[in-house]
Amino acid sequence: MNDSKASVATLEPQIDRWRDYLRRRQTVHAVDVVELEDHLREIIANLIDGGLAPDEAFLVAVKRLGAIDALSREFAREHSERLWKQLIALPGSTIPQRLRHEPLVALGLAVAAGVLIKVPALFGLDLDADGGFYARNAALFILPLLTAYFAWKRDLSLKALRLPLAMFLGAALAANLPSFVPGGTTEPLVALHLPVALWLAVGIAYAGTRWREVAGRMDFVRFSGELFIYFVLIALGGGVLLGTSAGIFTSIGVDIEPFMEQWAPSLVLGAIMVAAWLVEAKQSVIENMAPVLTTLFTPLFTIALLLFLGTAAWTGRGIAIERDMLLLFDLLLLLVVALLLYTFSARDPQRRIGLFDRAQLALILAALAVDALALSAMTLRISGMGITPNRVVALGLNAILLVNLAGAAVLQVRFLSGGAPFARLERWQTDFLPVYGGWAAFVAVGLPALFSYR
Amino acid sequence: MQGIVPLGINPKTAMDLSKDLVAASSTPLVLSILAEGDSYGYAILRRVRELSGGEIEWTDGMLYPVLHRLERFGHIEARWEVAETGRQRKYYRLTKEGRDHLAVERRQWQAVDAALRGIWQLQPAPGFA
């Protein structure tokens, strides 16, 4: 009796060690450890009842539960959002030989992007005089290289790259074959929408074989957000560096500004490439940014919109219709959708429904109400204003975002009442990614033709 | 689902089901067991062993990612309770959606089962030939 008590006493430290070891795996969260520990103790208790010594029982139980490496790998497969936080892919999986050259490849592609945008100048296309050409083609100087980076990194087959390549080819033709009327409205629309459509091609390469999965698309959404944050940080730093450099060179009577202006586009494209590599290499460093920003701004946006609705109702003032008003409301809906998307991308699917999920519903409903107010005010006038490319774009985008938010509101209500799993909400948003790309492609390719490139 | 013994090996030793087969069969098995009543990880595994007469052996820990996936799809719901041991224990319950999904899976597996039975009736099992 005394003897078995003594060995039971040695059991606890062993379980403690096992628990500590498991806790270090980022893909296995604390609640999972509690669940697994209960399981481990059940097995041990049963084996001890069967006559095994506690020490032996512990060893058998640990073995039955599975090797911790394999276990954390299985957890990672199910909880890919946790994997995102892991700096190095997975313990046990070795980095392939060719990926050791990743910094060099990324840097090489960054330099290539910087040089690529200088090539048209050799054919007499000037950045100032032929601004339209550069604006329409801006995305084509960097996004194919970004796609190449992911194709190399993910070791994609040519077959998987067919769609992105076709998209780039189509974009190059659509941007350069027609002769756009200088100063027309369709040319800026192409410049604005082609990058959006082609960003989808990057996404297809980024997600590789996982593009059809919700998790794959969500990873791309995370990547896009982090890339943006990194790029802004690099741009700020770069701006300070260039500014101070210009200052100190002026002090010795040398003006380097013309030189800097000449190379600024190259630096911007190179910075995008470097930012993409940094996001890939250091995923965990900024991974807390998106949750922090969305938690901060979801309530603030909700309050601002509710205040606006309240004030509008109180004063009884209708929305004054001006030319750019519709675009302003598009921007509002776009921000709300982005807030939703990034909140979802950072939400732990197993977290209980909380106040924040309710606040999200309030945000969606407020945005829908504000947009309805604006649209009703506008429909009175829009029939008399005639159809222009800009109005088609603004109305189309508004329609897409309205459908998205209306669906999101219905799903959010069902989610809050326990009628829909979180996965449905995620799927609704990720299913929209190709819709945005498709619409952008239409605006960049189809719409200009309809309006004879004016 | 019981009764399909696709290989004529000694049925006394647990066979190594292929990874794909384990992955595919885990959903209907877990959902069916939860259809009998709420349960928790360890008890679910015990029931799997019981039902298969020890033929199906999962690595215990691998059950949990499966449970979490089913929870994410809304097929099952989890709640924490204090077990008779005094420890926190996570219990799982089949939802209405899970019940519907199980009905679909059941029809699919029965179709596969019927097809295999049909052809194997015509063929002697290689191990016993």
Coordinates of C-alpha atoms in Angstrom, one line a residue:
Chain A
M1 CA 0.0 0.0 0.0
N2 CA 2.7 2.4 1.0
D3 CA 4.7 1.4 -2.0
S4 CA 2.0 2.2 -4.5
K5 CA 1.3 5.5 -2.7
A6 CA 4.9 6.4 -3.3
S7 CA 4.8 5.6 -7.0
V8 CA 1.5 7.6 -7.3
A9 CA 3.4 10.5 -5.9
T10 CA 6.0 10.2 -8.7
L11 CA 3.2 10.2 -11.2
E12 CA 2.3 13.9 -10.7
P13 CA 5.7 15.3 -11.6
Q14 CA 5.7 13.1 -14.7
I15 CA 2.3 14.4 -15.8
D16 CA 3.5 17.9 -15.0
R17 CA 6.5 17.5 -17.3
W18 CA 4.3 16.0 -20.1
R19 CA 1.9 19.0 -19.7
D20 CA 4.7 21.5 -19.9
Y21 CA 6.1 19.9 -23.0
L22 CA 2.7 19.9 -24.7
R23 CA 2.0 23.5 -23.7
R24 CA 5.1 24.7 -25.6
R25 CA 3.4 23.6 -28.9
Q26 CA 1.7 26.7 -30.3
T27 CA -0.8 24.7 -32.1
V28 CA -2.1 23.0 -29.0
H29 CA -3.9 25.6 -26.8
A30 CA -4.3 25.5 -23.1
V31 CA -7.9 24.2 -23.2
D32 CA -6.8 21.4 -25.5
V33 CA -4.1 20.5 -23.0
V34 CA -6.8 20.3 -20.2
E35 CA -8.8 18.0 -22.5
L36 CA -5.9 15.8 -23.4
E37 CA -4.7 15.6 -19.8
D38 CA -8.1 14.4 -18.7
H39 CA -7.8 11.7 -21.3
L40 CA -4.3 10.8 -20.2
R41 CA -5.4 10.4 -16.6
E42 CA -8.4 8.2 -17.6
I43 CA -6.1 5.8 -19.4
I44 CA -3.6 5.8 -16.4
A45 CA -6.4 5.2 -13.9
N46 CA -7.7 2.3 -16.0
L47 CA -4.3 0.7 -16.4
I48 CA -3.6 1.0 -12.7
D49 CA -6.9 -0.6 -12.0
G50 CA -5.8 -3.4 -14.3
G51 CA -2.7 -4.0 -12.1
L52 CA 0.0 -1.9 -13.8
A53 CA 2.4 0.2 -11.7
P54 CA 1.8 4.0 -12.0
D55 CA 5.1 4.4 -13.8
E56 CA 4.3 1.8 -16.4
A57 CA 0.8 3.1 -16.7
F58 CA 2.1 6.6 -17.4
L59 CA 4.4 5.3 -20.2
V60 CA 1.7 3.3 -21.8
A61 CA -0.8 6.1 -21.6
V62 CA 1.6 8.6 -23.2
K63 CA 2.3 6.2 -26.0
R64 CA -1.4 5.6 -26.6
L65 CA -2.2 9.3 -26.7
G66 CA 0.4 9.7 -29.4
A67 CA 3.8 11.3 -30.0
I68 CA 3.6 15.0 -29.2
D69 CA 5.1 15.9 -32.6
A70 CA 2.5 14.0 -34.5
L71 CA -0.2 15.3 -32.2
S72 CA 0.7 18.9 -32.6
R73 CA 0.9 18.3 -36.4
E74 CA -2.7 17.0 -36.4
F75 CA -3.9 19.9 -34.3
A76 CA -2.1 22.2 -36.7
R77 CA -4.0 20.7 -39.7
E78 CA -7.3 21.3 -38.0
H79 CA -6.4 24.7 -36.6
S80 CA -4.6 26.3 -39.5
E81 CA -5.0 29.8 -37.9
R82 CA -2.7 28.6 -35.1
L83 CA -0.2 27.4 -37.6
W84 CA -0.1 30.9 -39.0
K85 CA 1.5 32.0 -35.8
Q86 CA 4.4 29.5 -36.1
L87 CA 7.6 31.0 -37.3
I88 CA 9.0 27.8 -38.6
A89 CA 6.5 25.6 -40.3
L90 CA 6.3 22.5 -38.2
P91 CA 8.7 20.8 -35.8
G92 CA 9.9 17.7 -37.4
S93 CA 9.4 18.9 -41.0
T94 CA 12.7 19.9 -42.3
I95 CA 13.2 22.9 -44.6
P96 CA 13.8 21.8 -48.1
Q97 CA 17.3 22.6 -49.4
R98 CA 16.2 25.1 -52.0
L99 CA 14.3 27.2 -49.5
R100 CA 17.6 28.1 -47.7
H101 CA 18.2 30.5 -50.5
E102 CA 14.9 32.2 -49.9
P103 CA 16.3 35.6 -48.9
L104 CA 18.5 35.7 -52.0
V105 CA 15.5 34.8 -54.3
A106 CA 13.3 37.5 -52.6
L107 CA 16.0 40.1 -52.9
G108 CA 16.7 39.1 -56.5
L109 CA 13.0 39.5 -57.4
A110 CA 12.9 42.9 -55.6
V111 CA 15.8 44.1 -57.7
A112 CA 14.2 42.6 -60.8
A113 CA 11.0 44.5 -60.1
G114 CA 13.0 47.7 -59.7
V115 CA 14.7 47.2 -63.0
L116 CA 11.6 46.0 -64.8
I117 CA 9.8 49.3 -64.4
K118 CA 12.9 51.0 -66.0
V119 CA 12.6 48.9 -69.1
P120 CA 9.8 50.9 -70.8
A121 CA 12.0 54.0 -70.5
L122 CA 14.5 52.4 -72.9
F123 CA 11.7 52.4 -75.5
G124 CA 11.1 56.1 -75.0
L125 CA 8.2 55.9 -72.6
D126 CA 8.6 58.7 -70.1
L127 CA 7.2 58.4 -66.5
D128 CA 5.7 61.9 -66.7
A129 CA 4.7 62.2 -70.3
D130 CA 3.3 58.7 -70.6
G131 CA 1.8 58.5 -67.1
G132 CA -1.3 56.7 -68.4
F133 CA 0.8 53.8 -69.6
Y134 CA 2.5 53.4 -66.3
A135 CA -0.7 53.8 -64.3
R136 CA -2.5 51.1 -66.4
N137 CA 0.5 48.7 -66.2
A138 CA 1.6 49.3 -62.6
A139 CA 0.4 46.0 -61.3
L140 CA 2.1 44.1 -64.2
F141 CA 5.5 45.3 -63.0
I142 CA 5.3 43.7 -59.6
L143 CA 2.5 41.1 -59.3
P144 CA 3.9 38.6 -61.8
L145 CA 7.2 38.6 -59.9
L146 CA 5.3 38.2 -56.6
T147 CA 3.5 35.2 -58.2
A148 CA 6.8 33.8 -59.4
Y149 CA 8.1 34.0 -55.8
F150 CA 5.2 31.9 -54.5
A151 CA 5.3 29.6 -57.4
W152 CA 9.0 29.0 -56.6
K153 CA 8.4 28.8 -52.8
R154 CA 5.4 26.4 -53.0
D155 CA 7.0 24.5 -55.9
L156 CA 3.9 24.9 -58.0
S157 CA 3.4 22.9 -61.2
L158 CA 2.9 24.7 -64.5
K159 CA -0.6 23.4 -64.5
A160 CA -1.4 25.2 -61.2
L161 CA 0.0 28.4 -62.7
R162 CA -2.0 28.3 -65.9
L163 CA -4.8 30.4 -64.5
P164 CA -2.6 33.2 -63.0
L165 CA -0.5 33.3 -66.2
A166 CA -3.6 33.6 -68.4
M167 CA -4.8 36.4 -66.1
F168 CA -1.5 38.3 -66.4
L169 CA -1.5 37.9 -70.2
G170 CA -5.1 39.0 -70.5
A171 CA -4.4 42.0 -68.3
A172 CA -1.4 43.0 -70.4
L173 CA -3.5 42.9 -73.5
A174 CA -6.5 44.7 -72.0
A175 CA -4.2 47.5 -70.7
N176 CA -2.2 48.1 -73.8
L177 CA -4.1 47.0 -77.0
P178 CA -7.0 49.6 -76.9
S179 CA -6.1 53.2 -77.3
F180 CA -7.5 55.0 -74.3
V181 CA -8.8 58.5 -74.8
P182 CA -6.4 60.8 -72.8
G183 CA -8.0 62.4 -69.9
G184 CA -11.0 60.0 -70.1
T185 CA -12.6 58.3 -67.1
T186 CA -12.0 54.7 -68.2
E187 CA -8.2 54.9 -68.0
P188 CA -8.1 55.7 -64.2
L189 CA -10.7 52.9 -63.7
V190 CA -8.4 50.4 -65.4
A191 CA -5.4 51.6 -63.3
L192 CA -7.5 51.2 -60.1
H193 CA -9.2 47.8 -60.9
L194 CA -6.5 45.8 -62.7
P195 CA -4.4 45.5 -59.6
V196 CA -7.4 44.2 -57.6
A197 CA -8.2 41.6 -60.3
L198 CA -4.6 40.5 -60.5
W199 CA -4.2 40.3 -56.8
L200 CA -6.5 37.3 -57.1
A201 CA -3.8 35.7 -59.4
V202 CA -1.3 36.2 -56.6
G203 CA -3.7 34.6 -54.2
I204 CA -4.1 31.5 -56.4
A205 CA -0.3 31.1 -56.4
Y206 CA -0.1 32.0 -52.7
A207 CA -2.6 29.4 -51.6
G208 CA -1.4 26.9 -54.1
T209 CA -3.5 23.7 -53.8
R210 CA -5.4 25.2 -50.9
W211 CA -7.1 27.9 -53.0
R212 CA -10.4 26.0 -53.0
E213 CA -10.4 25.7 -49.2
V214 CA -11.7 28.3 -46.8
A215 CA -8.5 28.1 -44.7
G216 CA -6.3 28.6 -47.7
R217 CA -8.2 31.8 -48.7
M218 CA -8.2 33.0 -45.1
D219 CA -4.4 32.6 -45.0
F220 CA -4.2 34.8 -48.1
V221 CA -6.4 37.4 -46.5
R222 CA -4.1 37.4 -43.5
F223 CA -1.1 37.6 -45.8
S224 CA -2.6 40.6 -47.7
G225 CA -3.3 42.5 -44.4
E226 CA 0.1 41.9 -43.0
L227 CA 1.8 42.8 -46.3
F228 CA -0.1 46.1 -46.2
I229 CA 1.1 46.8 -42.7
Y230 CA 4.7 45.9 -43.5
F231 CA 4.7 47.9 -46.6
V232 CA 3.4 51.0 -44.8
L233 CA 6.1 50.6 -42.2
I234 CA 8.8 50.2 -44.8
A235 CA 7.5 53.2 -46.7
L236 CA 7.5 55.3 -43.6
G237 CA 11.0 54.4 -42.8
G238 CA 12.1 54.8 -46.4
G239 CA 10.5 58.3 -46.5
V240 CA 12.4 59.4 -43.4
L241 CA 15.6 58.0 -44.8
L242 CA 15.2 59.7 -48.2
G243 CA 14.1 63.0 -46.6
T244 CA 17.1 63.2 -44.2
S245 CA 19.4 62.1 -47.0
A246 CA 18.2 64.9 -49.3
G247 CA 18.7 67.3 -46.4
I248 CA 22.3 66.5 -45.6
F249 CA 23.2 66.3 -49.3
T250 CA 21.8 69.8 -49.8
S251 CA 24.0 71.0 -46.9
I252 CA 27.0 70.2 -49.1
G253 CA 25.4 71.8 -52.1
V254 CA 24.4 68.6 -54.0
D255 CA 20.7 68.2 -55.0
I256 CA 19.8 64.5 -55.1
E257 CA 16.1 65.0 -55.5
P258 CA 15.9 64.5 -59.3
F259 CA 17.8 61.3 -58.8
M260 CA 15.5 60.1 -56.1
E261 CA 12.4 61.0 -58.1
Q262 CA 13.8 58.9 -61.0
W263 CA 14.2 55.8 -58.8
A264 CA 11.2 56.2 -56.5
P265 CA 9.0 53.8 -58.5
S266 CA 11.7 51.1 -58.4
L267 CA 12.1 51.5 -54.6
V268 CA 8.3 51.2 -54.1
L269 CA 8.1 48.0 -56.2
G270 CA 11.2 46.5 -54.5
A271 CA 9.7 47.4 -51.1
I272 CA 6.5 45.4 -51.9
M273 CA 8.6 42.4 -52.8
V274 CA 10.7 42.7 -49.6
A275 CA 7.5 43.2 -47.5
A276 CA 6.0 40.0 -49.0
W277 CA 9.2 38.1 -48.0
L278 CA 9.2 39.5 -44.5
V279 CA 5.6 38.5 -44.0
E280 CA 6.5 35.0 -45.1
A281 CA 9.6 34.9 -42.9
K282 CA 8.3 36.5 -39.8
Q283 CA 4.6 35.7 -39.7
S284 CA 4.4 35.8 -35.9
V285 CA 5.9 39.2 -35.3
I286 CA 2.9 41.2 -36.4
E287 CA 0.2 38.6 -36.3
N288 CA -1.3 40.5 -33.4
M289 CA -1.8 43.6 -35.4
A290 CA -5.0 42.6 -37.3
P291 CA -6.9 41.6 -34.1
V292 CA -5.8 44.7 -32.3
L293 CA -6.8 47.0 -35.1
T294 CA -10.2 45.3 -35.7
T295 CA -11.0 45.2 -32.0
L296 CA -10.2 48.9 -31.7
F297 CA -12.1 50.1 -34.8
T298 CA -15.2 47.8 -34.8
P299 CA -16.7 49.6 -31.8
L300 CA -15.5 53.0 -33.0
F301 CA -17.0 52.6 -36.4
T302 CA -20.2 51.4 -34.9
I303 CA -20.5 54.4 -32.6
A304 CA -19.7 56.8 -35.5
L305 CA -22.4 55.3 -37.7
L306 CA -25.0 55.2 -35.0
L307 CA -24.2 58.8 -34.1
F308 CA -24.6 59.7 -37.8
L309 CA -28.0 57.8 -38.0
G310 CA -29.2 59.4 -34.8
T311 CA -28.2 62.9 -35.9
A312 CA -29.8 62.5 -39.3
A313 CA -33.0 61.3 -37.7
W314 CA -32.9 64.1 -35.1
T315 CA -32.3 67.0 -37.5
G316 CA -34.4 65.4 -40.3
R317 CA -31.8 66.4 -42.8
G318 CA -31.6 64.3 -45.9
I319 CA -28.2 63.4 -47.4
A320 CA -27.0 66.0 -49.8
I321 CA -26.3 64.4 -53.1
E322 CA -23.0 65.4 -54.7
R323 CA -21.0 63.8 -57.5
D324 CA -18.7 61.7 -55.4
M325 CA -21.1 60.8 -52.7
L326 CA -21.8 57.3 -53.9
L327 CA -18.1 56.5 -53.9
L328 CA -17.9 57.8 -50.3
F329 CA -20.5 55.3 -49.2
D330 CA -18.8 52.5 -51.2
L331 CA -15.7 53.3 -49.2
L332 CA -17.7 53.0 -46.0
L333 CA -19.1 49.6 -46.9
L334 CA -15.7 48.4 -48.0
L335 CA -14.2 49.4 -44.7
V336 CA -16.9 47.5 -42.8
V337 CA -16.4 44.4 -45.0
A338 CA -12.7 44.6 -44.3
L339 CA -13.2 44.9 -40.6
L340 CA -15.4 41.8 -40.7
L341 CA -13.0 39.9 -42.8
Y342 CA -10.0 40.7 -40.6
T343 CA -12.0 40.0 -37.4
F344 CA -12.9 36.6 -38.8
S345 CA -9.3 35.9 -39.9
A346 CA -8.1 36.5 -36.3
R347 CA -11.0 34.9 -34.4
D348 CA -10.4 31.6 -32.6
P349 CA -13.2 29.5 -34.1
Q350 CA -13.7 27.8 -30.7
R351 CA -14.1 31.0 -28.7
R352 CA -17.5 31.4 -27.2
I353 CA -20.0 33.9 -28.6
G354 CA -19.3 37.2 -26.8
L355 CA -20.1 40.9 -26.7
F356 CA -17.7 41.5 -29.6
D357 CA -19.7 39.3 -31.9
R358 CA -22.8 41.2 -31.0
A359 CA -21.0 44.5 -31.6
Q360 CA -20.2 43.2 -35.1
L361 CA -23.8 42.7 -35.9
A362 CA -24.6 46.3 -34.7
L363 CA -21.8 47.5 -37.1
I364 CA -23.2 45.6 -40.1
L365 CA -26.8 46.8 -39.4
A366 CA -25.7 50.4 -38.9
A367 CA -23.7 50.3 -42.2
L368 CA -26.6 48.8 -44.0
A369 CA -29.0 51.5 -42.7
V370 CA -26.6 54.3 -43.6
D371 CA -26.2 52.9 -47.1
A372 CA -29.9 52.5 -47.5
L373 CA -30.4 56.1 -46.5
A374 CA -27.8 57.2 -49.1
L375 CA -29.2 55.0 -51.9
S376 CA -32.8 56.1 -51.3
A377 CA -31.6 59.8 -51.5
M378 CA -29.6 59.0 -54.7
T379 CA -32.2 57.0 -56.6
L380 CA -34.3 60.2 -56.7
R381 CA -31.6 62.0 -58.6
I382 CA -29.7 59.3 -60.4
S383 CA -32.2 58.7 -63.2
G384 CA -31.8 62.3 -64.3
M385 CA -28.0 62.2 -64.2
G386 CA -27.3 59.6 -66.9
I387 CA -25.0 56.7 -67.1
T388 CA -21.2 57.3 -66.9
P389 CA -18.5 54.7 -66.3
N390 CA -17.9 56.0 -62.8
R391 CA -21.5 55.7 -61.8
V392 CA -21.7 52.1 -63.1
V393 CA -18.6 51.2 -61.1
A394 CA -19.9 52.9 -57.9
L395 CA -23.4 51.3 -58.2
G396 CA -22.0 47.9 -59.0
L397 CA -19.6 47.9 -56.1
N398 CA -22.4 49.1 -53.8
A399 CA -24.6 46.3 -55.0
I400 CA -21.9 43.6 -54.4
L401 CA -21.1 45.0 -50.9
L402 CA -24.8 45.3 -50.0
V403 CA -25.3 41.6 -50.9
N404 CA -22.3 40.7 -48.9
L405 CA -23.3 42.7 -45.8
A406 CA -27.0 41.6 -46.0
G407 CA -25.8 37.9 -46.1
A408 CA -23.3 38.6 -43.4
A409 CA -26.0 40.1 -41.2
V410 CA -28.4 37.1 -41.6
L411 CA -25.5 34.7 -40.9
Q412 CA -24.4 36.7 -37.9
V413 CA -27.9 36.6 -36.4
R414 CA -28.0 32.8 -37.0
F415 CA -24.5 32.5 -35.5
L416 CA -25.5 34.5 -32.4
S417 CA -28.6 32.4 -31.9
G418 CA -26.6 29.2 -32.3
G419 CA -28.1 28.3 -35.6
A420 CA -25.0 28.5 -37.8
P421 CA -21.4 27.5 -37.0
F422 CA -18.6 30.0 -37.3
A423 CA -17.4 28.2 -40.4
R424 CA -20.4 29.4 -42.4
L425 CA -19.5 33.0 -41.7
E426 CA -16.0 32.5 -42.8
R427 CA -17.1 30.6 -45.9
W428 CA -19.5 33.4 -46.9
Q429 CA -16.6 36.0 -46.8
T430 CA -14.0 33.8 -48.5
D431 CA -16.5 32.9 -51.3
F432 CA -16.7 36.6 -52.1
L433 CA -13.0 36.9 -52.9
P434 CA -13.5 35.7 -56.5
V435 CA -16.6 37.9 -56.8
Y436 CA -14.5 41.0 -56.0
G437 CA -11.8 39.8 -58.5
G438 CA -14.4 39.1 -61.2
W439 CA -16.0 42.5 -60.8
A440 CA -12.6 44.3 -60.9
A441 CA -11.8 42.3 -64.1
F442 CA -15.1 43.4 -65.7
V443 CA -14.4 47.1 -64.8
A444 CA -10.8 46.9 -66.1
V445 CA -11.6 45.0 -69.3
G446 CA -15.3 45.0 -70.2
L447 CA -16.5 48.4 -69.1
P448 CA -13.9 50.5 -71.0
A449 CA -14.9 48.8 -74.2
L450 CA -18.6 49.5 -73.5
F451 CA -17.8 53.2 -73.2
S452 CA -15.3 53.2 -76.2
Y453 CA -12.3 53.8 -73.9
R454 CA -13.4 57.4 -73.2
Chain B
M1 CA -20.4 -0.8 -41.0
Q2 CA -19.4 -3.7 -39.0
G3 CA -18.9 -6.9 -40.8
I4 CA -16.8 -5.5 -43.7
V5 CA -13.5 -7.3 -43.4
P6 CA -11.8 -6.3 -46.6
L7 CA -8.7 -8.3 -45.9
G8 CA -8.5 -11.9 -45.0
I9 CA -5.9 -11.4 -42.3
N10 CA -6.0 -12.9 -38.8
P11 CA -8.8 -11.0 -37.3
K12 CA -7.3 -11.3 -33.8
T13 CA -4.7 -8.6 -34.5
A14 CA -5.8 -5.1 -35.0
M15 CA -5.3 -4.2 -38.6
D16 CA -3.7 -1.0 -39.8
L17 CA -6.5 0.9 -41.5
S18 CA -5.1 3.2 -44.1
K19 CA -4.9 6.8 -43.1
D20 CA -7.6 7.8 -45.6
L21 CA -10.0 5.1 -44.4
V22 CA -9.5 6.2 -40.8
A23 CA -10.1 9.8 -41.7
A24 CA -13.2 9.0 -43.7
S25 CA -14.8 6.7 -41.2
S26 CA -14.0 8.8 -38.1
T27 CA -16.9 11.3 -38.8
P28 CA -19.8 8.7 -39.1
L29 CA -18.3 6.7 -36.1
V30 CA -18.0 9.7 -33.8
L31 CA -21.4 11.1 -34.8
S32 CA -23.1 7.7 -34.4
I33 CA -21.6 7.3 -30.9
L34 CA -22.8 10.8 -29.9
A35 CA -26.2 9.9 -31.3
E36 CA -26.4 7.4 -28.5
G37 CA -25.9 10.2 -25.9
D38 CA -23.5 12.9 -24.9
S39 CA -20.0 11.8 -24.3
Y40 CA -16.3 12.8 -24.0
G41 CA -13.1 11.8 -25.7
Y42 CA -12.0 8.9 -23.7
A43 CA -15.4 7.3 -23.6
I44 CA -15.9 7.8 -27.3
L45 CA -12.6 6.0 -28.0
R46 CA -13.6 3.1 -25.7
R47 CA -16.9 2.8 -27.6
V48 CA -15.0 2.7 -30.9
R49 CA -12.9 -0.2 -29.7
E50 CA -15.9 -2.0 -28.3
L51 CA -17.9 -1.6 -31.5
S52 CA -15.0 -2.8 -33.7
G53 CA -14.0 -5.6 -31.4
G54 CA -10.6 -3.9 -31.2
E55 CA -10.2 -3.9 -35.0
I56 CA -10.1 -0.2 -35.3
E57 CA -7.3 1.3 -33.3
W58 CA -6.8 5.1 -33.4
T59 CA -4.0 6.9 -31.8
D60 CA -6.0 8.3 -28.9
G61 CA -4.8 11.9 -29.3
M62 CA -5.9 12.0 -33.0
L63 CA -9.6 11.9 -31.9
Y64 CA -9.4 15.5 -30.6
P65 CA -8.6 17.3 -33.9
V66 CA -11.5 15.3 -35.4
L67 CA -13.9 16.4 -32.6
H68 CA -12.7 20.0 -33.0
R69 CA -13.4 19.9 -36.7
L70 CA -16.9 18.5 -36.2
E71 CA -17.5 21.3 -33.7
R72 CA -16.3 23.9 -36.2
F73 CA -18.8 22.5 -38.7
G74 CA -21.5 22.8 -36.1
H75 CA -22.2 19.0 -36.2
I76 CA -21.4 18.7 -32.5
E77 CA -21.4 21.1 -29.5
A78 CA -19.0 21.1 -26.6
R79 CA -19.5 22.1 -23.0
W80 CA -17.2 21.9 -20.0
E81 CA -18.3 20.0 -16.9
V82 CA -16.7 18.9 -13.7
A83 CA -16.5 15.1 -13.9
E84 CA -16.9 12.7 -11.0
T85 CA -13.1 12.7 -10.7
G86 CA -13.2 16.4 -9.9
R87 CA -11.4 17.3 -13.1
Q88 CA -12.7 19.6 -15.9
R89 CA -14.0 17.5 -18.7
K90 CA -15.2 18.5 -22.1
Y91 CA -18.5 16.8 -23.1
Y92 CA -19.8 16.7 -26.7
R93 CA -23.3 16.7 -27.9
L94 CA -24.8 16.0 -31.3
T95 CA -26.6 19.0 -32.8
K96 CA -29.6 18.9 -35.2
E97 CA -27.2 19.7 -38.1
G98 CA -25.0 16.8 -36.9
R99 CA -28.0 14.5 -36.9
D100 CA -28.9 15.5 -40.5
H101 CA -25.3 15.1 -41.6
L102 CA -25.1 11.7 -40.0
A103 CA -28.2 10.6 -42.0
V104 CA -26.5 11.6 -45.2
E105 CA -23.2 9.8 -44.2
R106 CA -25.2 6.8 -43.2
R107 CA -26.8 6.5 -46.6
Q108 CA -23.5 6.9 -48.3
W109 CA -21.7 4.3 -46.3
Q110 CA -24.6 1.9 -46.7
A111 CA -24.3 2.3 -50.5
V112 CA -20.6 1.5 -50.3
D113 CA -21.2 -1.4 -48.0
A114 CA -23.9 -2.9 -50.2
A115 CA -21.7 -2.6 -53.3
L116 CA -18.7 -4.3 -51.6
R117 CA -20.9 -7.0 -50.1
G118 CA -22.4 -7.6 -53.5
I119 CA -19.1 -8.2 -55.2
W120 CA -17.4 -10.1 -52.4
Q121 CA -20.2 -12.6 -52.2
L122 CA -19.1 -13.7 -55.6
Q123 CA -15.4 -13.9 -54.6
P124 CA -13.8 -16.0 -52.0
A125 CA -11.7 -14.0 -49.6
P126 CA -8.0 -14.4 -50.6
G127 CA -6.8 -15.3 -47.1
F128 CA -9.2 -18.3 -46.8
A129 CA -8.9 -19.6 -50.4

